[in-house]
Amino acid sequence: MEQHVYLGRNRLKARYIDKYKFLSKYYDSHEIYVRSTDVNRTLTSAMSNMYGMYGENARPGLDYPNCTDCWPKGFIPIAIHTVPEDTDYTVNADAKNCTRQNDLQKLLQETPEFKQMEKDQQKLFENISSNAGEPIGPLELWKIADAMYIEKLHNLTFPHWLNQKWDGRPLFDVINDTSAIVERWINGLGKPFGRLST
């Protein structure tokens, strides 16, 4: 939350309110609409961003109750809008009921490129699956890549198996690169879809 308050105050407010005057310094519900995925973590992040953007200029009695013992100073209750996670095709890239993405994923699995990746990287996926304790193939690799990213971001120690080399390269890099390719393919980008009419 602290990082999002910082982001709201020192990046979003500094740019869109202070520098470009795109938004007024006081919260106006007609000027900004906040949308988040329907996940506690992202809702809290959105609230923290808004507190950072508008908390310093919040006016007691106008933007929030003028009650020092019953209300946090500067906290404006800004609505954060959501839709159910499984039908959120705008903010949730992995909405389960997105027919288009499901169709692309089925098509992808039939392409020569995808089948070749599965074949070429079979030992890689077996190694990752064995160490992760669950089946990991091209479509599940993002789980490992995301976890590695967060661990690296917070200077956490990787499990020993992630520090090994794979074909002369750090396994971390191989997982990231492979995951990035699959992510593009899943979203209909790249070579496998260049020749398909979908």
PDB file of C-alpha atoms in Angstrom:
ATOM      1  CA  MET A   1       0.000   0.000   0.000  1.00  0.00           C
ATOM      2  CA  GLU A   2       2.820   2.357   0.849  1.00  0.00           C
ATOM      3  CA  GLN A   3       4.265   1.971  -2.645  1.00  0.00           C
ATOM      4  CA  HIS A   4       0.901   2.811  -4.206  1.00  0.00           C
ATOM      5  CA  VAL A   5       0.446   5.900  -2.022  1.00  0.00           C
ATOM      6  CA  TYR A   6       3.915   6.959  -3.193  1.00  0.00           C
ATOM      7  CA  LEU A   7       2.976   6.216  -6.812  1.00  0.00           C
ATOM      8  CA  GLY A   8      -0.253   8.200  -6.494  1.00  0.00           C
ATOM      9  CA  ARG A   9       1.419  11.198  -4.861  1.00  0.00           C
ATOM     10  CA  ASN A  10       4.816  11.335  -6.527  1.00  0.00           C
ATOM     11  CA  ARG A  11       4.036  10.033  -9.983  1.00  0.00           C
ATOM     12  CA  LEU A  12       0.342  10.289 -10.890  1.00  0.00           C
ATOM     13  CA  LYS A  13      -0.437  13.499  -8.972  1.00  0.00           C
ATOM     14  CA  ALA A  14       2.896  15.063  -9.910  1.00  0.00           C
ATOM     15  CA  ARG A  15       2.259  14.394 -13.584  1.00  0.00           C
ATOM     16  CA  TYR A  16      -1.486  14.705 -14.161  1.00  0.00           C
ATOM     17  CA  ILE A  17      -2.414  17.261 -11.495  1.00  0.00           C
ATOM     18  CA  ASP A  18       0.696  19.352 -10.836  1.00  0.00           C
ATOM     19  CA  LYS A  19       2.571  19.323 -14.158  1.00  0.00           C
ATOM     20  CA  TYR A  20      -0.043  18.958 -16.909  1.00  0.00           C
ATOM     21  CA  LYS A  21      -3.117  20.189 -14.980  1.00  0.00           C
ATOM     22  CA  PHE A  22      -5.048  17.390 -16.687  1.00  0.00           C
ATOM     23  CA  LEU A  23      -6.960  16.787 -13.441  1.00  0.00           C
ATOM     24  CA  SER A  24      -7.936  19.332 -10.816  1.00  0.00           C
ATOM     25  CA  LYS A  25      -6.188  19.149  -7.448  1.00  0.00           C
ATOM     26  CA  TYR A  26      -9.473  18.331  -5.695  1.00  0.00           C
ATOM     27  CA  TYR A  27     -11.210  15.021  -6.243  1.00  0.00           C
ATOM     28  CA  ASP A  28     -14.156  15.301  -8.637  1.00  0.00           C
ATOM     29  CA  SER A  29     -16.149  12.146  -9.406  1.00  0.00           C
ATOM     30  CA  HIS A  30     -17.058  13.578 -12.828  1.00  0.00           C
ATOM     31  CA  GLU A  31     -13.400  13.921 -13.734  1.00  0.00           C
ATOM     32  CA  ILE A  32     -11.949  10.519 -12.879  1.00  0.00           C
ATOM     33  CA  TYR A  33     -13.325   6.984 -12.973  1.00  0.00           C
ATOM     34  CA  VAL A  34     -11.301   4.299 -11.219  1.00  0.00           C
ATOM     35  CA  ARG A  35     -11.460   0.697 -12.398  1.00  0.00           C
ATOM     36  CA  SER A  36      -9.773  -2.314 -10.828  1.00  0.00           C
ATOM     37  CA  THR A  37      -9.889  -6.048 -11.141  1.00  0.00           C
ATOM     38  CA  ASP A  38     -12.184  -7.614  -8.548  1.00  0.00           C
ATOM     39  CA  VAL A  39      -9.316  -8.843  -6.377  1.00  0.00           C
ATOM     40  CA  ASN A  40      -8.651  -7.565  -2.842  1.00  0.00           C
ATOM     41  CA  ARG A  41      -4.994  -6.838  -3.591  1.00  0.00           C
ATOM     42  CA  THR A  42      -5.748  -4.693  -6.656  1.00  0.00           C
ATOM     43  CA  LEU A  43      -8.691  -2.920  -5.018  1.00  0.00           C
ATOM     44  CA  THR A  44      -6.454  -1.951  -2.100  1.00  0.00           C
ATOM     45  CA  SER A  45      -3.787  -0.777  -4.545  1.00  0.00           C
ATOM     46  CA  ALA A  46      -6.311   1.417  -6.373  1.00  0.00           C
ATOM     47  CA  MET A  47      -7.533   2.944  -3.088  1.00  0.00           C
ATOM     48  CA  SER A  48      -3.955   3.644  -2.051  1.00  0.00           C
ATOM     49  CA  ASN A  49      -3.222   5.290  -5.411  1.00  0.00           C
ATOM     50  CA  MET A  50      -6.223   7.582  -5.010  1.00  0.00           C
ATOM     51  CA  TYR A  51      -5.243   8.473  -1.444  1.00  0.00           C
ATOM     52  CA  GLY A  52      -1.811   9.429  -2.756  1.00  0.00           C
ATOM     53  CA  MET A  53      -3.290  11.533  -5.552  1.00  0.00           C
ATOM     54  CA  TYR A  54      -5.910  13.411  -3.557  1.00  0.00           C
ATOM     55  CA  GLY A  55      -5.166  12.990   0.178  1.00  0.00           C
ATOM     56  CA  GLU A  56      -2.901  16.048   0.539  1.00  0.00           C
ATOM     57  CA  ASN A  57      -5.510  18.417  -0.899  1.00  0.00           C
ATOM     58  CA  ALA A  58      -8.557  16.784   0.693  1.00  0.00           C
ATOM     59  CA  ARG A  59     -10.882  19.314   2.307  1.00  0.00           C
ATOM     60  CA  PRO A  60     -12.529  18.378   5.616  1.00  0.00           C
ATOM     61  CA  GLY A  61     -16.269  18.869   5.465  1.00  0.00           C
ATOM     62  CA  LEU A  62     -16.286  18.804   1.650  1.00  0.00           C
ATOM     63  CA  ASP A  63     -14.322  15.753   0.543  1.00  0.00           C
ATOM     64  CA  TYR A  64     -14.605  13.770   3.762  1.00  0.00           C
ATOM     65  CA  PRO A  65     -16.324  14.162   7.167  1.00  0.00           C
ATOM     66  CA  ASN A  66     -14.978  16.982   9.332  1.00  0.00           C
ATOM     67  CA  CYS A  67     -14.521  14.722  12.324  1.00  0.00           C
ATOM     68  CA  THR A  68     -11.002  14.376  13.710  1.00  0.00           C
ATOM     69  CA  ASP A  69     -11.824  11.496  16.047  1.00  0.00           C
ATOM     70  CA  CYS A  70     -13.995   9.504  13.613  1.00  0.00           C
ATOM     71  CA  TRP A  71     -12.314   9.839  10.212  1.00  0.00           C
ATOM     72  CA  PRO A  72      -8.716   9.495   8.949  1.00  0.00           C
ATOM     73  CA  LYS A  73      -7.370  12.884   7.871  1.00  0.00           C
ATOM     74  CA  GLY A  74      -7.304  13.296   4.097  1.00  0.00           C
ATOM     75  CA  PHE A  75      -9.042  10.011   3.328  1.00  0.00           C
ATOM     76  CA  ILE A  76     -11.604  10.548   0.568  1.00  0.00           C
ATOM     77  CA  PRO A  77     -13.879   7.538  -0.008  1.00  0.00           C
ATOM     78  CA  ILE A  78     -13.368   7.274  -3.771  1.00  0.00           C
ATOM     79  CA  ALA A  79     -15.398   4.569  -5.512  1.00  0.00           C
ATOM     80  CA  ILE A  80     -13.341   1.828  -7.116  1.00  0.00           C
ATOM     81  CA  HIS A  81     -15.382   0.100  -9.828  1.00  0.00           C
ATOM     82  CA  THR A  82     -15.142  -3.571 -10.784  1.00  0.00           C
ATOM     83  CA  VAL A  83     -16.935  -6.275 -12.701  1.00  0.00           C
ATOM     84  CA  PRO A  84     -16.846  -9.988 -11.815  1.00  0.00           C
ATOM     85  CA  GLU A  85     -13.376 -11.407 -12.405  1.00  0.00           C
ATOM     86  CA  ASP A  86     -14.445 -14.084 -14.883  1.00  0.00           C
ATOM     87  CA  THR A  87     -16.168 -11.552 -17.175  1.00  0.00           C
ATOM     88  CA  ASP A  88     -13.649  -8.707 -16.847  1.00  0.00           C
ATOM     89  CA  TYR A  89     -12.352  -8.502 -20.407  1.00  0.00           C
ATOM     90  CA  THR A  90     -10.974  -4.977 -19.938  1.00  0.00           C
ATOM     91  CA  VAL A  91      -8.607  -5.198 -16.971  1.00  0.00           C
ATOM     92  CA  ASN A  92      -8.223  -8.952 -16.393  1.00  0.00           C
ATOM     93  CA  ALA A  93      -6.205 -10.352 -19.284  1.00  0.00           C
ATOM     94  CA  ASP A  94      -6.885 -13.887 -18.081  1.00  0.00           C
ATOM     95  CA  ALA A  95     -10.679 -13.745 -17.770  1.00  0.00           C
ATOM     96  CA  LYS A  96     -11.755 -17.372 -17.971  1.00  0.00           C
ATOM     97  CA  ASN A  97     -14.920 -16.786 -19.969  1.00  0.00           C
ATOM     98  CA  CYS A  98     -13.347 -14.773 -22.788  1.00  0.00           C
ATOM     99  CA  THR A  99     -14.450 -16.768 -25.818  1.00  0.00           C
ATOM    100  CA  ARG A 100     -11.904 -15.098 -28.085  1.00  0.00           C
ATOM    101  CA  GLN A 101      -8.954 -15.888 -25.829  1.00  0.00           C
ATOM    102  CA  ASN A 102     -10.176 -19.452 -25.265  1.00  0.00           C
ATOM    103  CA  ASP A 103     -10.477 -19.946 -29.036  1.00  0.00           C
ATOM    104  CA  LEU A 104      -6.995 -18.508 -29.604  1.00  0.00           C
ATOM    105  CA  GLN A 105      -5.571 -20.825 -26.963  1.00  0.00           C
ATOM    106  CA  LYS A 106      -7.149 -23.878 -28.601  1.00  0.00           C
ATOM    107  CA  LEU A 107      -5.880 -22.781 -32.013  1.00  0.00           C
ATOM    108  CA  LEU A 108      -2.431 -22.123 -30.591  1.00  0.00           C
ATOM    109  CA  GLN A 109      -2.129 -25.646 -29.209  1.00  0.00           C
ATOM    110  CA  GLU A 110      -2.656 -27.024 -32.718  1.00  0.00           C
ATOM    111  CA  THR A 111       0.041 -24.906 -34.397  1.00  0.00           C
ATOM    112  CA  PRO A 112       3.348 -26.440 -35.471  1.00  0.00           C
ATOM    113  CA  GLU A 113       5.222 -23.769 -33.478  1.00  0.00           C
ATOM    114  CA  PHE A 114       3.486 -24.646 -30.211  1.00  0.00           C
ATOM    115  CA  LYS A 115       3.914 -28.382 -30.741  1.00  0.00           C
ATOM    116  CA  GLN A 116       7.584 -27.827 -31.600  1.00  0.00           C
ATOM    117  CA  MET A 117       8.088 -25.792 -28.419  1.00  0.00           C
ATOM    118  CA  GLU A 118       6.499 -28.548 -26.335  1.00  0.00           C
ATOM    119  CA  LYS A 119       8.801 -31.095 -27.976  1.00  0.00           C
ATOM    120  CA  ASP A 120      11.982 -28.981 -27.833  1.00  0.00           C
ATOM    121  CA  GLN A 121      11.405 -27.876 -24.247  1.00  0.00           C
ATOM    122  CA  GLN A 122      10.000 -31.153 -22.874  1.00  0.00           C
ATOM    123  CA  LYS A 123      12.943 -31.688 -20.499  1.00  0.00           C
ATOM    124  CA  LEU A 124      12.704 -28.066 -19.328  1.00  0.00           C
ATOM    125  CA  PHE A 125       9.012 -28.449 -18.488  1.00  0.00           C
ATOM    126  CA  GLU A 126       9.663 -31.795 -16.764  1.00  0.00           C
ATOM    127  CA  ASN A 127      12.416 -30.197 -14.656  1.00  0.00           C
ATOM    128  CA  ILE A 128      10.238 -27.240 -13.692  1.00  0.00           C
ATOM    129  CA  SER A 129       7.236 -29.491 -12.956  1.00  0.00           C
ATOM    130  CA  SER A 130       9.320 -31.755 -10.751  1.00  0.00           C
ATOM    131  CA  ASN A 131      10.702 -28.843  -8.747  1.00  0.00           C
ATOM    132  CA  ALA A 132       7.489 -26.800  -8.633  1.00  0.00           C
ATOM    133  CA  GLY A 133       5.420 -29.755  -7.464  1.00  0.00           C
ATOM    134  CA  GLU A 134       2.744 -29.339 -10.132  1.00  0.00           C
ATOM    135  CA  PRO A 135       2.493 -29.918 -13.880  1.00  0.00           C
ATOM    136  CA  ILE A 136       3.991 -26.970 -15.772  1.00  0.00           C
ATOM    137  CA  GLY A 137       3.792 -26.747 -19.542  1.00  0.00           C
ATOM    138  CA  PRO A 138       3.909 -23.782 -21.898  1.00  0.00           C
ATOM    139  CA  LEU A 139       0.475 -22.535 -20.809  1.00  0.00           C
ATOM    140  CA  GLU A 140       1.316 -22.686 -17.085  1.00  0.00           C
ATOM    141  CA  LEU A 141       4.852 -21.287 -17.290  1.00  0.00           C
ATOM    142  CA  TRP A 142       3.637 -17.765 -16.461  1.00  0.00           C
ATOM    143  CA  LYS A 143       3.018 -18.917 -12.869  1.00  0.00           C
ATOM    144  CA  ILE A 144       6.720 -19.602 -12.385  1.00  0.00           C
ATOM    145  CA  ALA A 145       7.810 -16.468 -14.274  1.00  0.00           C
ATOM    146  CA  ASP A 146       5.510 -14.262 -12.154  1.00  0.00           C
ATOM    147  CA  ALA A 147       6.694 -15.815  -8.888  1.00  0.00           C
ATOM    148  CA  MET A 148      10.341 -15.358  -9.939  1.00  0.00           C
ATOM    149  CA  TYR A 149       9.708 -11.725 -10.859  1.00  0.00           C
ATOM    150  CA  ILE A 150       8.195 -10.956  -7.443  1.00  0.00           C
ATOM    151  CA  GLU A 151      10.965 -12.796  -5.607  1.00  0.00           C
ATOM    152  CA  LYS A 152      13.616 -10.880  -7.568  1.00  0.00           C
ATOM    153  CA  LEU A 153      11.810  -7.567  -7.064  1.00  0.00           C
ATOM    154  CA  HIS A 154      11.840  -8.056  -3.289  1.00  0.00           C
ATOM    155  CA  ASN A 155      15.399  -9.419  -3.159  1.00  0.00           C
ATOM    156  CA  LEU A 156      14.231 -12.825  -1.959  1.00  0.00           C
ATOM    157  CA  THR A 157      16.388 -15.895  -2.381  1.00  0.00           C
ATOM    158  CA  PHE A 158      15.387 -18.163  -5.247  1.00  0.00           C
ATOM    159  CA  PRO A 159      14.954 -21.876  -4.587  1.00  0.00           C
ATOM    160  CA  HIS A 160      18.244 -23.607  -5.454  1.00  0.00           C
ATOM    161  CA  TRP A 161      16.839 -25.223  -8.592  1.00  0.00           C
ATOM    162  CA  LEU A 162      16.149 -21.821 -10.188  1.00  0.00           C
ATOM    163  CA  ASN A 163      19.837 -20.906  -9.948  1.00  0.00           C
ATOM    164  CA  GLN A 164      20.958 -23.670 -12.305  1.00  0.00           C
ATOM    165  CA  LYS A 165      22.012 -23.246 -15.933  1.00  0.00           C
ATOM    166  CA  TRP A 166      19.903 -24.562 -18.785  1.00  0.00           C
ATOM    167  CA  ASP A 167      21.594 -24.986 -22.158  1.00  0.00           C
ATOM    168  CA  GLY A 168      24.353 -22.677 -20.922  1.00  0.00           C
ATOM    169  CA  ARG A 169      21.963 -19.908 -19.869  1.00  0.00           C
ATOM    170  CA  PRO A 170      20.561 -19.013 -16.452  1.00  0.00           C
ATOM    171  CA  LEU A 171      17.309 -20.937 -15.960  1.00  0.00           C
ATOM    172  CA  PHE A 172      15.704 -17.660 -14.836  1.00  0.00           C
ATOM    173  CA  ASP A 173      16.332 -16.167 -18.313  1.00  0.00           C
ATOM    174  CA  VAL A 174      15.130 -19.282 -20.144  1.00  0.00           C
ATOM    175  CA  ILE A 175      11.865 -19.303 -18.167  1.00  0.00           C
ATOM    176  CA  ASN A 176      11.289 -15.576 -18.699  1.00  0.00           C
ATOM    177  CA  ASP A 177      12.032 -15.686 -22.421  1.00  0.00           C
ATOM    178  CA  THR A 178       9.901 -18.782 -23.022  1.00  0.00           C
ATOM    179  CA  SER A 179       7.047 -17.380 -20.937  1.00  0.00           C
ATOM    180  CA  ALA A 180       7.132 -14.097 -22.894  1.00  0.00           C
ATOM    181  CA  ILE A 181       6.872 -15.956 -26.205  1.00  0.00           C
ATOM    182  CA  VAL A 182       3.943 -18.066 -24.988  1.00  0.00           C
ATOM    183  CA  GLU A 183       2.182 -14.982 -23.571  1.00  0.00           C
ATOM    184  CA  ARG A 184       2.386 -13.282 -26.975  1.00  0.00           C
ATOM    185  CA  TRP A 185       1.082 -16.401 -28.678  1.00  0.00           C
ATOM    186  CA  ILE A 186      -1.790 -16.784 -26.196  1.00  0.00           C
ATOM    187  CA  ASN A 187      -2.888 -13.254 -27.049  1.00  0.00           C
ATOM    188  CA  GLY A 188      -2.867 -13.945 -30.778  1.00  0.00           C
ATOM    189  CA  LEU A 189       0.463 -12.291 -31.548  1.00  0.00           C
ATOM    190  CA  GLY A 190       3.443 -13.742 -33.325  1.00  0.00           C
ATOM    191  CA  LYS A 191       4.251 -16.317 -35.935  1.00  0.00           C
ATOM    192  CA  PRO A 192       1.718 -19.059 -35.115  1.00  0.00           C
ATOM    193  CA  PHE A 193      -1.192 -16.766 -35.942  1.00  0.00           C
ATOM    194  CA  GLY A 194       0.339 -15.099 -38.990  1.00  0.00           C
ATOM    195  CA  ARG A 195      -1.122 -17.732 -41.303  1.00  0.00           C
ATOM    196  CA  LEU A 196      -4.381 -18.543 -39.506  1.00  0.00           C
ATOM    197  CA  SER A 197      -7.724 -16.983 -40.289  1.00  0.00           C
ATOM    198  CA  THR A 198      -9.461 -16.766 -36.938  1.00  0.00           C
TER     199      THR A 198
END
